[in-house]
């Protein structure tokens, strides 16, 4: 899939314009696809579609499979006759259009979905049941959410024994939660149905959707509750002994202590990695290609004692490697997977990338160390790579220029051929940013990706995420006026000039 010169834009659904406090699957998705098409882009990259945690992060979700219900378009629900115009108006957000308000959206959307479920007729509920029968993960997720609701949002290990123990729940209590579980199945049906309609339009414009799959799942998740044997968790105490993280790196001197439970790879191998194959299969129904975050953990992963205060005390342990991916290729012969191979890694990761053939990632911002010949510099980037101006974890390009050391900035500007004195100017025509963008575009990488914020020349205040900082992330949003202000002719020109579109789409 990534064997031709193409370009794409990173823009999560939550960041799109909408009336509802967060982007949804509405006309704004289609409008953005139209804009990408006009500019000659072939990829739209998004962040994970899974439910977010209390901080708004889609990388620590209650399910590895379920969709984020906040993306459901209230107007689309109204068109189905499942709610009224008044209900849609209740979901409209009175605050700023530049910040995602997850709490507001969650409260209003759940009230609307409850009402919609109460109005669903027999024919629609039969469609939901057929959908649920096709999704092997959905029964467990629906039961988990029904129980979580009944337990006031407490984590599953604090439920009474007949509920915390998945096997006992199935035998003793499942029937009593059937109606509430049906509601959660109904919500997922709406999510998947709305997205498939939007995705069909995006694809019709010649644009493929690149999705994102977190490596790990949350401890408090349907996946751990229903499959505790697949995780390094003591079945008696229901506590992990070691958790996920990464050692000190570019983003953090102490490393990053994520706290997710680690996989019990030997156990997963016994059934042919069924859970992983199911997860990857669902991802391929949502997206045209999938970036697996923290891919290096399949080769070796950083295991940190659960009682540690930082990630410094971890140790490397061996991952499943090609034992897993041979199974993946058996089921998905041409699996369009992107390996997020950033950070600290050794020869085992290089070997796994070589054996899988998956394209890896490079980020131009990581290359501007004046004392090194970084592999992230354009002259080193290989064709089988996705070359990023910046990811969701990076500063914006303009923000990086302002916050870089004097030596880093001087080297960067010299490398990209910028010799003016107005490097700090931002906006749609930010001159130094354009030089960096063009350097990425002319590289040998088959695929180049730019974050939406860098299409606009925004500063650090538009950053999506700061790794290791728990607050005020994932909130960036934009407006239709801002999207309309992008210099489309510039991106048309560089996509054509650097042969990333054949011919330029109209």
Coordinates of C-alpha atoms in Angstrom, one line a residue:
X1 CA 0.0 0.0 0.0
X2 CA 2.9 2.4 0.8
X3 CA 4.9 1.6 -2.4
X4 CA 4.0 4.9 -4.2
X5 CA 4.9 8.5 -3.4
X6 CA 2.0 9.9 -1.5
X7 CA 1.3 12.5 1.2
X8 CA -1.2 12.6 4.1
X9 CA -2.5 14.7 6.9
X10 CA -2.8 13.8 10.6
X11 CA -6.0 15.1 12.0
X12 CA -8.1 13.3 14.7
X13 CA -11.9 13.3 14.5
X14 CA -12.0 15.0 17.9
X15 CA -10.3 18.0 16.5
X16 CA -12.7 18.6 13.6
X17 CA -15.2 21.5 13.7
X18 CA -18.7 20.6 15.1
X19 CA -21.5 22.1 17.2
X20 CA -21.1 19.5 19.9
X21 CA -17.9 20.2 21.9
X22 CA -16.0 17.6 20.0
X23 CA -15.7 16.5 16.3
X24 CA -18.2 13.9 15.2
X25 CA -19.0 11.8 12.2
X26 CA -20.9 14.6 10.3
X27 CA -20.5 16.8 7.3
X28 CA -17.3 18.2 8.6
X29 CA -15.6 14.9 8.0
X30 CA -16.8 15.0 4.4
X31 CA -15.7 18.6 4.0
X32 CA -12.3 17.9 5.3
X33 CA -12.0 14.9 2.9
X34 CA -12.9 17.3 0.1
X35 CA -10.2 19.7 1.2
X36 CA -7.6 16.9 1.3
X37 CA -8.6 15.8 -2.2
X38 CA -8.2 19.3 -3.6
X39 CA -4.8 19.6 -2.1
X40 CA -3.6 16.3 -3.5
X41 CA -3.4 14.3 -0.3
X42 CA -4.0 10.6 -0.4
X43 CA -4.0 9.7 3.3
X44 CA -6.0 10.9 6.3
X45 CA -4.4 9.7 9.5
X46 CA -6.4 9.6 12.7
X47 CA -5.7 8.6 16.3
X48 CA -7.3 5.5 17.9
X49 CA -11.1 5.4 17.7
X50 CA -11.4 3.6 21.1
X51 CA -13.2 5.2 24.1
X52 CA -11.0 7.7 25.9
X53 CA -9.9 7.8 29.6
X54 CA -10.7 10.5 32.1
X55 CA -7.9 12.7 30.6
X56 CA -9.2 12.4 27.1
X57 CA -6.5 10.0 25.9
X58 CA -7.4 7.3 23.4
X59 CA -4.3 5.3 24.3
X60 CA -5.7 4.0 27.6
X61 CA -9.1 2.7 26.8
X62 CA -11.8 0.5 28.3
X63 CA -11.7 -1.6 25.2
X64 CA -9.3 -2.5 22.4
X65 CA -12.2 -2.9 20.0
X66 CA -15.1 -0.5 20.9
X67 CA -15.6 2.9 19.3
X68 CA -15.8 6.2 21.0
X69 CA -19.4 7.1 21.4
X70 CA -18.6 10.8 21.5
X71 CA -18.0 10.6 17.8
X72 CA -21.7 9.7 17.1
X73 CA -23.4 12.5 15.2
X74 CA -26.5 13.6 17.0
X75 CA -28.1 14.9 13.8
X76 CA -27.5 11.4 12.3
X77 CA -29.4 9.9 15.2
X78 CA -32.2 12.3 14.6
X79 CA -32.5 11.4 10.9
X80 CA -33.1 7.8 12.0
X81 CA -36.1 9.1 13.9
X82 CA -34.6 8.1 17.3
X83 CA -34.5 11.6 18.8
X84 CA -36.0 15.0 18.3
X85 CA -34.5 18.4 17.2
X86 CA -34.7 19.4 20.9
X87 CA -32.4 16.6 21.8
X88 CA -29.9 17.7 19.1
X89 CA -30.0 21.2 20.4
X90 CA -29.3 19.9 23.9
X91 CA -26.0 18.4 22.6
X92 CA -24.8 21.7 21.1
X93 CA -21.9 23.2 22.9
X94 CA -22.0 26.8 24.2
X95 CA -18.2 27.1 24.8
X96 CA -15.1 27.8 22.7
X97 CA -14.8 26.0 19.4
X98 CA -11.0 25.6 19.9
X99 CA -11.0 23.1 22.8
X100 CA -12.6 19.6 23.0
X101 CA -14.9 19.3 26.0
X102 CA -15.1 15.6 26.7
X103 CA -17.1 15.9 29.9
X104 CA -19.8 18.0 28.2
X105 CA -19.9 15.7 25.2
X106 CA -20.1 12.5 27.3
X107 CA -23.0 13.8 29.4
X108 CA -25.1 15.1 26.6
X109 CA -24.3 12.2 24.2
X110 CA -25.2 9.5 26.7
X111 CA -28.6 11.2 27.4
X112 CA -29.3 11.3 23.7
X113 CA -28.3 7.7 23.2
X114 CA -30.4 6.5 26.1
X115 CA -33.4 8.1 24.5
X116 CA -32.6 6.8 21.1
X117 CA -32.4 3.2 22.5
X118 CA -35.8 3.6 24.1
X119 CA -37.2 4.5 20.6
X120 CA -35.5 1.7 18.7
X121 CA -38.1 -0.5 17.0
X122 CA -37.9 -4.3 16.6
X123 CA -36.4 -4.1 13.1
X124 CA -33.5 -1.9 14.2
X125 CA -32.8 -4.0 17.3
X126 CA -32.6 -7.1 15.1
X127 CA -30.0 -5.3 13.0
X128 CA -28.1 -4.6 16.2
X129 CA -28.2 -8.2 17.2
X130 CA -27.0 -9.3 13.8
X131 CA -24.2 -6.8 14.1
X132 CA -23.3 -8.1 17.6
X133 CA -23.2 -11.7 16.3
X134 CA -20.6 -10.7 13.8
X135 CA -18.4 -8.9 16.4
X136 CA -17.0 -11.5 18.8
X137 CA -15.7 -8.9 21.2
X138 CA -19.0 -7.1 21.6
X139 CA -20.8 -9.3 24.1
X140 CA -17.9 -9.1 26.6
X141 CA -17.7 -5.3 26.1
X142 CA -21.4 -4.8 26.6
X143 CA -21.5 -6.9 29.7
X144 CA -18.5 -5.1 31.1
X145 CA -20.1 -1.7 30.5
X146 CA -23.4 -2.8 32.0
X147 CA -21.5 -4.0 35.1
X148 CA -19.5 -0.8 35.3
X149 CA -22.6 1.3 35.2
X150 CA -24.2 -0.8 37.9
X151 CA -21.1 -0.5 40.1
X152 CA -21.0 3.3 39.9
X153 CA -18.0 3.4 37.6
X154 CA -15.7 1.4 39.9
X155 CA -12.9 -0.7 38.3
X156 CA -13.8 -4.3 37.7
X157 CA -11.5 -5.6 40.5
X158 CA -13.6 -3.8 43.0
X159 CA -16.9 -5.4 42.0
X160 CA -18.3 -8.3 44.0
X161 CA -16.7 -11.7 43.3
X162 CA -19.6 -13.0 41.2
X163 CA -19.0 -10.1 38.8
X164 CA -15.3 -9.5 39.0
X165 CA -14.7 -13.2 38.2
X166 CA -15.7 -13.3 34.5
X167 CA -16.5 -17.1 34.5
X168 CA -18.7 -16.8 37.5
X169 CA -20.5 -13.8 36.0
X170 CA -21.3 -15.7 32.8
X171 CA -22.7 -18.6 34.9
X172 CA -24.6 -16.7 37.6
X173 CA -25.4 -13.1 36.7
X174 CA -25.2 -12.5 32.9
X175 CA -29.0 -12.9 32.3
X176 CA -29.8 -10.1 34.8
X177 CA -27.8 -7.5 32.8
X178 CA -29.1 -8.4 29.3
X179 CA -31.2 -5.3 28.8
X180 CA -28.4 -2.9 29.8
X181 CA -25.9 -4.9 27.7
X182 CA -28.3 -4.5 24.7
X183 CA -28.0 -0.7 25.1
X184 CA -24.2 -0.8 24.8
X185 CA -24.5 -3.0 21.7
X186 CA -26.9 -0.5 20.2
X187 CA -24.5 2.3 20.7
X188 CA -21.7 0.4 19.0
X189 CA -23.9 -0.4 16.1
X190 CA -24.6 3.4 15.7
X191 CA -20.9 4.2 15.9
X192 CA -19.8 1.6 13.4
X193 CA -22.7 2.3 11.0
X194 CA -22.1 6.1 11.0
X195 CA -18.3 5.7 10.5
X196 CA -18.7 3.3 7.6
X197 CA -20.9 5.8 5.8
X198 CA -18.3 8.6 6.4
X199 CA -15.4 6.3 5.5
X200 CA -17.1 5.3 2.2
X201 CA -17.2 9.0 1.3
X202 CA -13.6 9.6 2.2
X203 CA -12.5 6.6 0.1
X204 CA -14.6 7.8 -2.8
X205 CA -12.3 10.9 -2.9
X206 CA -9.3 8.7 -3.4
X207 CA -8.2 9.0 0.2
X208 CA -7.2 6.1 2.5
X209 CA -7.7 6.3 6.2
X210 CA -4.7 5.4 8.4
X211 CA -5.8 4.3 11.9
X212 CA -3.9 3.9 15.1
X213 CA -3.7 0.9 17.4
X214 CA -2.3 1.3 20.9
X215 CA 0.1 -1.4 22.0
X216 CA -1.4 -1.9 25.4
X217 CA -4.9 -1.8 27.0
X218 CA -6.0 -0.3 30.2
X219 CA -6.0 -2.4 33.4
X220 CA -9.7 -1.4 33.9
X221 CA -10.9 -2.7 30.5
X222 CA -13.2 -5.3 29.1
X223 CA -10.2 -7.0 27.6
X224 CA -8.5 -7.6 30.9
X225 CA -11.7 -8.4 32.8
X226 CA -12.8 -11.0 30.2
X227 CA -9.3 -12.4 29.4
X228 CA -7.2 -12.0 32.6
X229 CA -5.3 -15.1 31.6
X230 CA -3.8 -13.2 28.7
X231 CA -2.1 -10.6 31.0
X232 CA 0.7 -10.7 33.6
X233 CA -1.8 -10.3 36.5
X234 CA -2.0 -12.4 39.6
X235 CA -5.4 -14.2 39.3
X236 CA -5.8 -14.2 43.1
X237 CA -4.9 -10.6 44.0
X238 CA -5.9 -9.3 40.6
X239 CA -2.9 -7.0 40.7
X240 CA -0.1 -6.8 38.1
X241 CA 3.4 -7.4 39.2
X242 CA 5.0 -5.5 36.3
X243 CA 3.6 -2.8 34.1
X244 CA 4.3 -1.2 30.8
X245 CA 6.5 1.9 30.1
X246 CA 9.6 3.0 28.3
X247 CA 13.0 3.9 29.5
X248 CA 14.4 7.5 29.5
X249 CA 14.2 9.0 26.0
X250 CA 13.7 12.2 24.0
X251 CA 10.5 12.9 25.8
X252 CA 11.3 12.2 29.4
X253 CA 14.4 11.9 31.6
X254 CA 12.7 9.4 33.9
X255 CA 11.2 7.4 31.1
X256 CA 7.4 7.0 30.8
X257 CA 5.5 4.9 33.3
X258 CA 2.3 4.0 31.5
X259 CA 1.0 1.4 34.1
X260 CA -0.7 -0.8 31.6
X261 CA -0.7 -4.6 32.3
X262 CA 1.8 -6.6 30.2
X263 CA 0.8 -9.4 27.9
X264 CA 1.4 -13.1 28.8
X265 CA 2.8 -13.9 25.4
X266 CA 3.3 -17.6 26.0
X267 CA -0.4 -18.0 26.9
X268 CA -1.5 -16.0 23.9
X269 CA 0.6 -18.3 21.6
X270 CA -1.3 -21.3 22.8
X271 CA -4.5 -20.4 20.9
X272 CA -2.6 -18.9 17.9
X273 CA -2.8 -15.3 19.2
X274 CA -6.6 -15.3 18.6
X275 CA -7.1 -12.1 20.5
X276 CA -4.5 -10.2 18.5
X277 CA -5.9 -11.6 15.2
X278 CA -9.4 -10.5 16.2
X279 CA -8.1 -7.1 17.2
X280 CA -6.2 -6.5 14.0
X281 CA -9.2 -7.8 11.9
X282 CA -11.5 -5.2 13.6
X283 CA -9.0 -2.5 12.9
X284 CA -8.9 -3.4 9.2
X285 CA -12.7 -2.9 9.1
X286 CA -12.3 0.6 10.6
X287 CA -9.3 1.8 8.7
X288 CA -7.5 1.1 5.4
X289 CA -4.2 0.8 7.1
X290 CA -3.1 0.6 10.8
X291 CA -0.2 2.2 12.6
X292 CA 0.7 0.1 15.6
X293 CA 1.9 2.3 18.4
X294 CA 5.0 1.2 20.3
X295 CA 5.7 -1.6 17.7
X296 CA 9.1 -2.2 19.2
X297 CA 7.4 -4.1 22.1
X298 CA 6.7 -7.0 19.8
X299 CA 10.5 -7.5 19.7
X300 CA 11.3 -6.6 23.3
X301 CA 9.4 -4.5 25.9
X302 CA 10.2 -2.6 29.0
X303 CA 8.8 -4.2 32.1
X304 CA 8.6 -2.0 35.2
X305 CA 7.9 -3.3 38.7
X306 CA 4.3 -2.2 39.5
X307 CA 5.3 -0.4 42.7
X308 CA 7.9 1.8 40.9
X309 CA 7.6 5.6 40.9
X310 CA 9.4 6.0 37.6
X311 CA 10.2 3.9 34.6
X312 CA 13.9 4.0 35.2
X313 CA 13.9 0.7 37.1
X314 CA 12.5 -1.5 34.3
X315 CA 14.1 -4.3 32.3
X316 CA 13.9 -5.5 28.7
X317 CA 12.0 -8.7 28.1
X318 CA 11.5 -10.6 24.9
X319 CA 8.4 -10.2 22.9
X320 CA 6.6 -12.6 20.5
X321 CA 8.4 -11.4 17.3
X322 CA 7.6 -13.3 14.1
X323 CA 5.8 -16.0 16.0
X324 CA 2.8 -13.6 16.1
X325 CA 3.3 -12.0 12.7
X326 CA 3.5 -15.4 10.9
X327 CA -0.1 -15.9 12.2
X328 CA -1.0 -12.3 11.1
X329 CA 0.2 -12.9 7.5
X330 CA -1.6 -16.3 7.4
X331 CA -4.9 -14.5 8.0
X332 CA -4.1 -11.1 6.4
X333 CA -1.5 -11.8 3.7
X334 CA -0.9 -8.2 2.7
X335 CA -1.6 -6.6 6.1
X336 CA -1.3 -2.8 5.7
X337 CA 0.5 -2.2 9.0
X338 CA 2.8 0.6 9.9
X339 CA 5.4 0.0 12.6
X340 CA 5.8 2.9 15.1
X341 CA 9.5 2.2 15.7
X342 CA 10.5 5.5 17.4
X343 CA 12.4 5.7 20.6
X344 CA 15.2 3.5 22.0
X345 CA 15.6 0.1 20.3
X346 CA 18.2 -2.4 19.2
X347 CA 19.0 -4.9 16.6
X348 CA 16.0 -7.1 17.6
X349 CA 13.6 -4.4 16.4
X350 CA 15.6 -3.8 13.2
X351 CA 15.4 -7.5 12.5
X352 CA 11.6 -7.7 13.2
X353 CA 11.0 -4.8 10.8
X354 CA 13.1 -6.5 8.2
X355 CA 11.3 -9.8 8.6
X356 CA 7.8 -8.2 8.5
X357 CA 8.6 -5.7 5.8
X358 CA 6.4 -3.2 7.5
X359 CA 7.3 0.5 6.9
X360 CA 8.7 2.3 9.9
X361 CA 8.6 5.9 10.9
X362 CA 10.9 8.9 10.9
X363 CA 10.3 12.4 12.3
X364 CA 12.2 15.3 11.0
X365 CA 12.1 17.2 14.3
X366 CA 14.2 14.3 15.8
X367 CA 16.9 14.8 13.2
X368 CA 18.2 18.3 14.1
X369 CA 21.0 17.4 16.5
X370 CA 23.9 19.5 15.2
X371 CA 26.4 17.0 16.6
X372 CA 25.0 13.9 15.0
X373 CA 24.1 12.4 11.6
X374 CA 20.6 11.4 12.6
X375 CA 18.7 8.7 10.8
X376 CA 15.7 11.1 11.0
X377 CA 17.4 13.6 8.6
X378 CA 16.0 13.6 5.1
X379 CA 19.1 12.2 3.4
X380 CA 18.9 9.0 5.4
X381 CA 15.2 8.3 5.1
X382 CA 14.4 5.2 3.1
X383 CA 11.5 4.7 0.7
X384 CA 9.8 2.1 2.9
X385 CA 9.2 4.7 5.6
X386 CA 6.5 7.2 6.7
X387 CA 8.3 10.5 7.2
X388 CA 6.6 12.9 9.6
X389 CA 6.9 16.7 10.0
X390 CA 5.6 15.8 13.5
X391 CA 3.4 13.3 15.2
X392 CA 0.6 13.9 17.8
X393 CA 3.3 13.6 20.5
X394 CA 5.5 16.3 19.0
X395 CA 5.4 20.0 19.4
X396 CA 4.1 21.8 16.4
X397 CA 6.8 22.7 13.9
X398 CA 6.7 26.4 14.7
X399 CA 6.6 25.6 18.4
X400 CA 9.7 23.4 18.0
X401 CA 11.5 26.2 16.2
X402 CA 10.8 28.6 19.0
X403 CA 11.7 26.1 21.8
X404 CA 14.7 24.5 20.2
X405 CA 18.2 25.4 21.4
X406 CA 20.0 28.0 19.4
X407 CA 22.4 25.3 18.0
X408 CA 19.5 23.0 17.0
X409 CA 17.6 25.8 15.4
X410 CA 20.6 27.1 13.5
X411 CA 21.4 23.6 12.2
X412 CA 17.8 23.0 11.2
X413 CA 17.5 26.2 9.3
X414 CA 20.8 25.6 7.6
X415 CA 19.9 22.0 6.7
X416 CA 16.6 23.0 5.1
X417 CA 18.1 26.1 3.3
X418 CA 16.4 28.9 5.2
X419 CA 18.6 32.0 5.4
X420 CA 16.1 34.7 6.4
X421 CA 15.8 36.4 9.7
X422 CA 12.0 35.8 10.1
X423 CA 12.2 32.1 11.1
X424 CA 9.7 32.8 13.9
X425 CA 6.9 33.9 11.7
X426 CA 3.9 31.6 11.9
X427 CA 0.6 31.3 10.1
X428 CA -0.5 29.7 6.8
X429 CA 2.6 30.9 5.0
X430 CA 5.2 30.5 7.8
X431 CA 8.5 30.7 5.8
X432 CA 10.8 28.6 7.9
X433 CA 8.1 25.9 8.4
X434 CA 7.6 25.7 4.6
X435 CA 11.3 25.0 4.1
X436 CA 11.2 22.1 6.6
X437 CA 8.0 20.8 5.0
X438 CA 9.6 20.9 1.6
X439 CA 12.6 19.1 2.9
X440 CA 10.4 16.3 4.1
X441 CA 8.4 16.3 0.8
X442 CA 11.5 15.9 -1.4
X443 CA 12.9 13.0 0.6
X444 CA 13.0 9.4 -0.7
X445 CA 10.2 8.3 1.7
X446 CA 7.2 7.0 -0.2
X447 CA 4.8 8.4 2.4
X448 CA 5.0 11.8 4.1
X449 CA 2.6 13.0 6.8
X450 CA 2.0 16.5 8.2
X451 CA -0.2 17.3 11.2
X452 CA -3.1 19.6 10.6
X453 CA -1.6 22.2 12.9
X454 CA 1.5 22.4 10.7
X455 CA -0.7 23.0 7.6
X456 CA -1.7 26.2 9.4
X457 CA 1.7 27.2 10.9
X458 CA 0.3 27.1 14.5
X459 CA 2.5 27.5 17.5
X460 CA 3.0 25.3 20.6
X461 CA -0.4 26.3 22.1
X462 CA -2.0 24.1 19.4
X463 CA -0.1 21.0 20.4
X464 CA -2.1 17.8 20.8
X465 CA -0.2 15.9 23.4
X466 CA 2.8 16.3 25.7
X467 CA 4.0 12.8 26.7
X468 CA 4.3 12.2 30.4
X469 CA 2.2 15.2 31.3
X470 CA -1.3 14.0 32.5
X471 CA -3.3 17.2 32.0
X472 CA -4.6 19.4 29.3
X473 CA -3.8 17.1 26.4
X474 CA -6.0 15.8 23.5
X475 CA -8.0 19.0 23.5
X476 CA -7.0 20.7 20.2
X477 CA -9.9 21.7 18.0
X478 CA -10.3 23.9 14.9
X479 CA -13.0 25.7 13.0
X480 CA -14.2 25.5 9.4
X481 CA -13.0 29.0 8.9
X482 CA -9.5 27.9 9.9
X483 CA -9.6 24.9 7.5
X484 CA -10.8 27.2 4.7
X485 CA -7.9 29.5 5.3
X486 CA -5.3 26.9 4.5
X487 CA -3.2 27.8 1.4
X488 CA -4.5 25.0 -0.7
X489 CA -2.5 26.1 -3.8
X490 CA 0.8 25.7 -1.9
X491 CA 0.1 22.0 -1.0
X492 CA -1.3 21.4 -4.5
X493 CA 2.0 22.7 -5.8
X494 CA 4.4 20.7 -3.6
X495 CA 2.4 17.5 -3.9
X496 CA 2.7 17.8 -7.7
X497 CA 6.3 19.1 -7.6
X498 CA 7.7 16.3 -5.5
X499 CA 5.6 13.7 -7.4
X500 CA 3.3 12.8 -4.6
X501 CA 0.2 12.9 -6.8
X502 CA -0.4 11.5 -10.3
X503 CA -2.1 13.5 -11.6
X504 CA -3.3 16.3 -9.3
X505 CA -6.9 15.4 -8.3
X506 CA -9.7 17.9 -8.8

